[in-house]
């Protein structure tokens, strides 16, 4: 006789600080890293403060969580994870519907989805289209050519203010988190005395880099990677990013990828480096 599964109802509600252990358990069950994910209490605190973090609660047990943050006029879905034991229960759909109601669907929504076909289907049904891969690249920067821009290690606050001047969007709090507490975790790139890019780095990872000019984007990424002063370093770049061929030629490898999904094709620039979790 077939057995019924997942029949106990759940509620979707705003996350509280005391939900962090349950969120971390779901994150780890989905093989998320220990930092800058649901397994990291600093990250979940940032999401509660910065945007909306929801949980699916089944009789006091957290079986899923999801969050959005506003980036300029856009809404980024940063997380949507469900306990693998409850897949097929409608938990993910309920969380997404609470964050992005169908009745208010607009063109300013995006996420970086895993390449799991189930995840892609969920987001397509939510009105998003897959546009390009976000490539996870890893390698040694010493083999890369000298860039044509200068780079300075600065505080995340300084980098955030430089990015705001470039883009008009305040990301200072996000860069502080992405820098992982490093007081010199901000990066500012200049050419001919003019700021051309700004971002954040954390422990060998170029976590985020805003560079509005595609002609400067490859040099800015190379400068950022060389500034990390580590052996193996990593960065996440759009597939069409101008730096990708140079990194592959320099011995970098593509070790994974996500899929950029958005309600329209031009929502994100392909000349930036992105954090999969915070854009």
Short mmCIF file of C-alpha atoms in Angstrom, two decimals:
data_model
loop_
_atom_site.label_atom_id
_atom_site.label_comp_id
_atom_site.label_asym_id
_atom_site.label_seq_id
_atom_site.Cartn_x
_atom_site.Cartn_y
_atom_site.Cartn_z
CA UNK A 1 0.00 0.00 0.00
CA UNK A 2 1.44 3.42 -0.90
CA UNK A 3 2.33 5.64 2.02
CA UNK A 4 1.53 9.32 2.31
CA UNK A 5 4.45 11.66 2.81
CA UNK A 6 4.74 15.32 3.79
CA UNK A 7 1.13 15.52 4.98
CA UNK A 8 1.83 17.69 8.03
CA UNK A 9 1.10 21.32 7.13
CA UNK A 10 3.75 23.99 7.41
CA UNK A 11 3.60 27.76 7.78
CA UNK A 12 5.73 30.35 6.02
CA UNK A 13 6.75 33.19 8.32
CA UNK A 14 9.52 35.77 8.85
CA UNK A 15 12.71 34.27 10.23
CA UNK A 16 13.80 35.04 13.78
CA UNK A 17 17.32 34.84 15.25
CA UNK A 18 16.38 31.65 17.09
CA UNK A 19 15.66 30.02 13.69
CA UNK A 20 19.36 30.18 12.77
CA UNK A 21 20.21 26.59 13.85
CA UNK A 22 17.32 25.21 11.79
CA UNK A 23 18.28 27.34 8.78
CA UNK A 24 21.89 26.20 9.11
CA UNK A 25 20.77 22.57 9.17
CA UNK A 26 18.83 23.00 5.92
CA UNK A 27 21.78 24.84 4.34
CA UNK A 28 24.21 22.05 5.23
CA UNK A 29 21.80 19.39 3.97
CA UNK A 30 21.98 21.25 0.65
CA UNK A 31 25.82 21.27 0.70
CA UNK A 32 26.06 25.02 1.25
CA UNK A 33 29.39 26.47 2.47
CA UNK A 34 29.91 27.45 6.08
CA UNK A 35 30.36 31.16 5.27
CA UNK A 36 28.07 33.54 3.38
CA UNK A 37 25.24 31.02 3.31
CA UNK A 38 22.39 29.96 5.56
CA UNK A 39 24.95 28.09 7.66
CA UNK A 40 26.51 31.43 8.65
CA UNK A 41 24.72 33.38 11.40
CA UNK A 42 26.32 36.65 10.23
CA UNK A 43 24.84 36.09 6.78
CA UNK A 44 21.32 35.33 8.03
CA UNK A 45 21.46 38.36 10.34
CA UNK A 46 22.42 40.47 7.32
CA UNK A 47 19.48 39.12 5.34
CA UNK A 48 17.03 39.85 8.15
CA UNK A 49 18.35 43.40 8.42
CA UNK A 50 18.87 44.05 4.71
CA UNK A 51 15.90 42.32 3.09
CA UNK A 52 13.33 39.60 3.79
CA UNK A 53 14.25 36.19 5.19
CA UNK A 54 11.41 33.67 5.47
CA UNK A 55 11.27 30.15 6.83
CA UNK A 56 8.93 27.23 6.32
CA UNK A 57 8.08 25.93 9.80
CA UNK A 58 6.56 22.46 10.24
CA UNK A 59 5.57 21.91 13.86
CA UNK A 60 8.59 23.86 15.14
CA UNK A 61 11.08 22.36 12.68
CA UNK A 62 12.56 24.52 9.92
CA UNK A 63 12.18 22.65 6.62
CA UNK A 64 13.11 25.47 4.24
CA UNK A 65 14.18 29.09 3.97
CA UNK A 66 14.34 31.81 1.32
CA UNK A 67 15.35 35.45 1.13
CA UNK A 68 15.39 38.49 -1.11
CA UNK A 69 17.33 41.74 -0.99
CA UNK A 70 16.83 44.92 -2.96
CA UNK A 71 19.72 45.98 -5.20
CA UNK A 72 18.86 49.33 -6.69
CA UNK A 73 15.41 48.91 -8.20
CA UNK A 74 15.79 45.14 -8.53
CA UNK A 75 14.83 42.31 -6.20
CA UNK A 76 17.39 39.52 -5.93
CA UNK A 77 16.40 36.11 -4.65
CA UNK A 78 19.49 35.26 -2.61
CA UNK A 79 18.44 31.88 -1.21
CA UNK A 80 15.78 29.22 -1.70
CA UNK A 81 16.59 25.93 -0.01
CA UNK A 82 14.39 23.12 1.23
CA UNK A 83 15.30 20.11 3.36
CA UNK A 84 15.91 17.30 0.82
CA UNK A 85 13.64 15.03 2.84
CA UNK A 86 10.69 17.34 2.08
CA UNK A 87 11.22 17.83 -1.64
CA UNK A 88 7.92 17.60 -3.48
CA UNK A 89 5.92 19.01 -0.57
CA UNK A 90 5.36 22.44 -2.16
CA UNK A 91 7.67 24.12 0.35
CA UNK A 92 9.87 25.87 -2.20
CA UNK A 93 6.89 27.10 -4.18
CA UNK A 94 5.26 28.48 -1.03
CA UNK A 95 8.40 30.34 0.03
CA UNK A 96 8.93 31.82 -3.43
CA UNK A 97 5.29 32.86 -3.73
CA UNK A 98 5.49 34.64 -0.38
CA UNK A 99 8.57 36.60 -1.46
CA UNK A 100 7.53 37.19 -5.07
CA UNK A 101 3.71 37.19 -5.26
CA UNK A 102 2.45 36.46 -8.76
CA UNK A 103 0.02 39.37 -8.54
CA UNK A 104 2.90 41.85 -8.27
CA UNK A 105 5.26 40.20 -10.77
CA UNK A 106 7.46 42.77 -12.52
CA UNK A 107 10.62 42.97 -14.64
CA UNK A 108 13.05 43.76 -11.83
CA UNK A 109 13.61 40.26 -10.42
CA UNK A 110 16.61 37.96 -10.71
CA UNK A 111 18.57 35.14 -9.09
CA UNK A 112 21.53 32.87 -9.63
CA UNK A 113 20.07 29.38 -9.79
CA UNK A 114 21.87 26.10 -9.43
CA UNK A 115 21.89 24.06 -12.62
CA UNK A 116 19.56 21.49 -11.03
CA UNK A 117 16.71 21.12 -13.56
CA UNK A 118 14.16 21.26 -10.74
CA UNK A 119 15.43 24.70 -9.66
CA UNK A 120 15.41 26.01 -13.22
CA UNK A 121 11.81 24.88 -13.66
CA UNK A 122 10.72 26.64 -10.46
CA UNK A 123 12.15 29.95 -11.63
CA UNK A 124 10.84 29.70 -15.17
CA UNK A 125 7.36 29.18 -13.74
CA UNK A 126 7.97 32.30 -11.62
CA UNK A 127 8.48 34.36 -14.77
CA UNK A 128 12.28 34.28 -15.05
CA UNK A 129 14.33 33.34 -18.12
CA UNK A 130 17.81 31.74 -18.09
CA UNK A 131 20.20 34.18 -19.82
CA UNK A 132 23.82 33.17 -19.18
CA UNK A 133 25.97 30.98 -16.92
CA UNK A 134 27.72 32.45 -13.90
CA UNK A 135 31.07 30.68 -14.12
CA UNK A 136 33.02 29.74 -10.99
CA UNK A 137 36.68 30.12 -11.97
CA UNK A 138 39.72 29.12 -9.95
CA UNK A 139 43.45 29.38 -10.59
CA UNK A 140 46.75 31.07 -9.81
CA UNK A 141 46.92 34.76 -10.70
CA UNK A 142 50.71 34.87 -11.12
CA UNK A 143 50.34 33.56 -14.69
CA UNK A 144 47.96 36.37 -15.67
CA UNK A 145 49.28 39.37 -17.62
CA UNK A 146 49.96 42.64 -15.86
CA UNK A 147 46.72 44.64 -15.98
CA UNK A 148 46.38 48.13 -17.36
CA UNK A 149 44.73 49.47 -14.21
CA UNK A 150 45.96 50.17 -10.71
CA UNK A 151 44.42 48.56 -7.64
CA UNK A 152 44.31 49.58 -3.98
CA UNK A 153 43.25 47.56 -0.94
CA UNK A 154 40.89 49.77 1.07
CA UNK A 155 38.20 49.37 3.71
CA UNK A 156 34.88 47.89 2.55
CA UNK A 157 33.31 51.25 3.38
CA UNK A 158 35.65 53.10 1.02
CA UNK A 159 35.01 50.53 -1.70
CA UNK A 160 31.25 50.80 -1.16
CA UNK A 161 31.35 54.57 -1.50
CA UNK A 162 33.46 54.27 -4.67
CA UNK A 163 30.94 51.80 -6.10
CA UNK A 164 28.07 54.13 -5.23
CA UNK A 165 29.77 56.91 -7.21
CA UNK A 166 30.17 54.55 -10.17
CA UNK A 167 26.71 53.01 -10.14
CA UNK A 168 24.43 55.17 -7.98
CA UNK A 169 23.66 52.16 -5.73
CA UNK A 170 24.69 51.89 -2.07
CA UNK A 171 26.22 48.44 -1.44
CA UNK A 172 28.41 49.39 1.53
CA UNK A 173 26.77 46.92 3.94
CA UNK A 174 26.91 44.09 1.41
CA UNK A 175 30.60 44.69 0.72
CA UNK A 176 31.38 44.61 4.44
CA UNK A 177 29.82 41.14 4.67
CA UNK A 178 31.46 39.93 1.46
CA UNK A 179 34.86 41.06 2.77
CA UNK A 180 34.48 38.61 5.65
CA UNK A 181 35.53 41.05 8.33
CA UNK A 182 38.81 41.98 6.63
CA UNK A 183 39.42 45.70 7.31
CA UNK A 184 41.28 45.86 3.98
CA UNK A 185 38.74 43.71 2.14
CA UNK A 186 37.66 46.49 -0.22
CA UNK A 187 39.17 47.01 -3.67
CA UNK A 188 39.28 50.14 -5.83
CA UNK A 189 40.71 50.10 -9.38
CA UNK A 190 41.87 53.24 -11.17
CA UNK A 191 43.06 54.19 -14.63
CA UNK A 192 44.62 57.59 -15.33
CA UNK A 193 43.56 58.72 -11.87
CA UNK A 194 39.90 57.82 -12.41
CA UNK A 195 38.05 55.11 -10.49
CA UNK A 196 36.89 52.44 -12.95
CA UNK A 197 35.85 49.58 -10.65
CA UNK A 198 35.23 48.77 -6.98
CA UNK A 199 34.45 45.64 -5.04
CA UNK A 200 35.30 43.28 -2.20
CA UNK A 201 37.50 40.26 -1.60
CA UNK A 202 37.54 37.59 1.08
CA UNK A 203 40.22 34.96 1.72
CA UNK A 204 41.39 34.39 -1.84
CA UNK A 205 38.03 35.11 -3.44
CA UNK A 206 37.22 38.16 -5.55
CA UNK A 207 33.67 38.23 -4.20
CA UNK A 208 32.21 41.22 -6.05
CA UNK A 209 33.43 43.79 -8.56
CA UNK A 210 31.36 46.55 -10.11
CA UNK A 211 32.85 47.75 -13.40
CA UNK A 212 30.46 49.70 -15.64
CA UNK A 213 32.87 49.96 -18.63
CA UNK A 214 33.22 46.66 -20.57
CA UNK A 215 36.48 47.92 -22.11
CA UNK A 216 38.06 48.02 -18.64
CA UNK A 217 36.40 44.93 -17.18
CA UNK A 218 39.05 42.32 -18.02
CA UNK A 219 41.91 44.44 -16.63
CA UNK A 220 39.89 45.19 -13.49
CA UNK A 221 39.29 41.49 -12.76
CA UNK A 222 42.94 40.58 -13.36
CA UNK A 223 44.05 43.45 -11.09
CA UNK A 224 41.66 42.29 -8.38
CA UNK A 225 42.83 38.69 -8.55
CA UNK A 226 46.52 39.64 -8.49
CA UNK A 227 45.86 41.85 -5.45
CA UNK A 228 44.66 38.87 -3.40
CA UNK A 229 48.25 37.70 -2.84
CA UNK A 230 47.24 34.07 -2.45
CA UNK A 231 48.01 30.82 -4.23
CA UNK A 232 44.75 29.63 -5.74
CA UNK A 233 42.13 32.36 -6.03
CA UNK A 234 38.55 32.35 -7.27
CA UNK A 235 35.99 34.60 -8.91
CA UNK A 236 32.48 34.21 -10.37
CA UNK A 237 32.02 35.81 -13.78
CA UNK A 238 29.21 35.95 -16.34
CA UNK A 239 29.90 33.66 -19.29
CA UNK A 240 30.14 36.67 -21.65
CA UNK A 241 32.54 38.59 -19.34
CA UNK A 242 35.56 39.96 -21.24
CA UNK A 243 37.98 38.44 -18.68
CA UNK A 244 36.91 34.81 -19.15
CA UNK A 245 39.15 34.03 -22.17
CA UNK A 246 42.19 35.63 -20.51
CA UNK A 247 41.66 33.67 -17.29
CA UNK A 248 41.29 30.37 -19.14
CA UNK A 249 44.39 31.15 -21.21
CA UNK A 250 46.21 31.84 -17.93
CA UNK A 251 45.41 28.41 -16.53
CA UNK A 252 42.21 29.12 -14.60
CA UNK A 253 39.59 26.37 -14.60
CA UNK A 254 35.81 26.49 -14.59
CA UNK A 255 34.95 24.45 -11.50
CA UNK A 256 31.18 25.01 -11.35
CA UNK A 257 28.46 27.28 -12.64
CA UNK A 258 25.09 28.76 -11.75
CA UNK A 259 22.51 30.13 -14.16
CA UNK A 260 21.56 33.81 -14.17
CA UNK A 261 17.78 33.97 -14.39
CA UNK A 262 15.92 37.24 -14.67
CA UNK A 263 12.71 38.71 -15.93
CA UNK A 264 14.62 40.56 -18.66
CA UNK A 265 17.97 40.12 -20.38
CA UNK A 266 19.58 43.46 -19.54
CA UNK A 267 19.01 43.48 -15.78
CA UNK A 268 22.65 42.65 -14.91
CA UNK A 269 25.80 43.90 -16.62
CA UNK A 270 28.10 41.17 -17.97
CA UNK A 271 31.18 43.28 -17.12
CA UNK A 272 30.92 42.69 -13.33
CA UNK A 273 32.06 39.92 -11.01
CA UNK A 274 29.18 38.66 -8.87
CA UNK A 275 28.62 37.00 -5.55
CA UNK A 276 26.14 34.14 -6.10
CA UNK A 277 24.64 34.95 -2.71
CA UNK A 278 24.47 38.76 -2.76
CA UNK A 279 25.00 39.85 -6.35
#
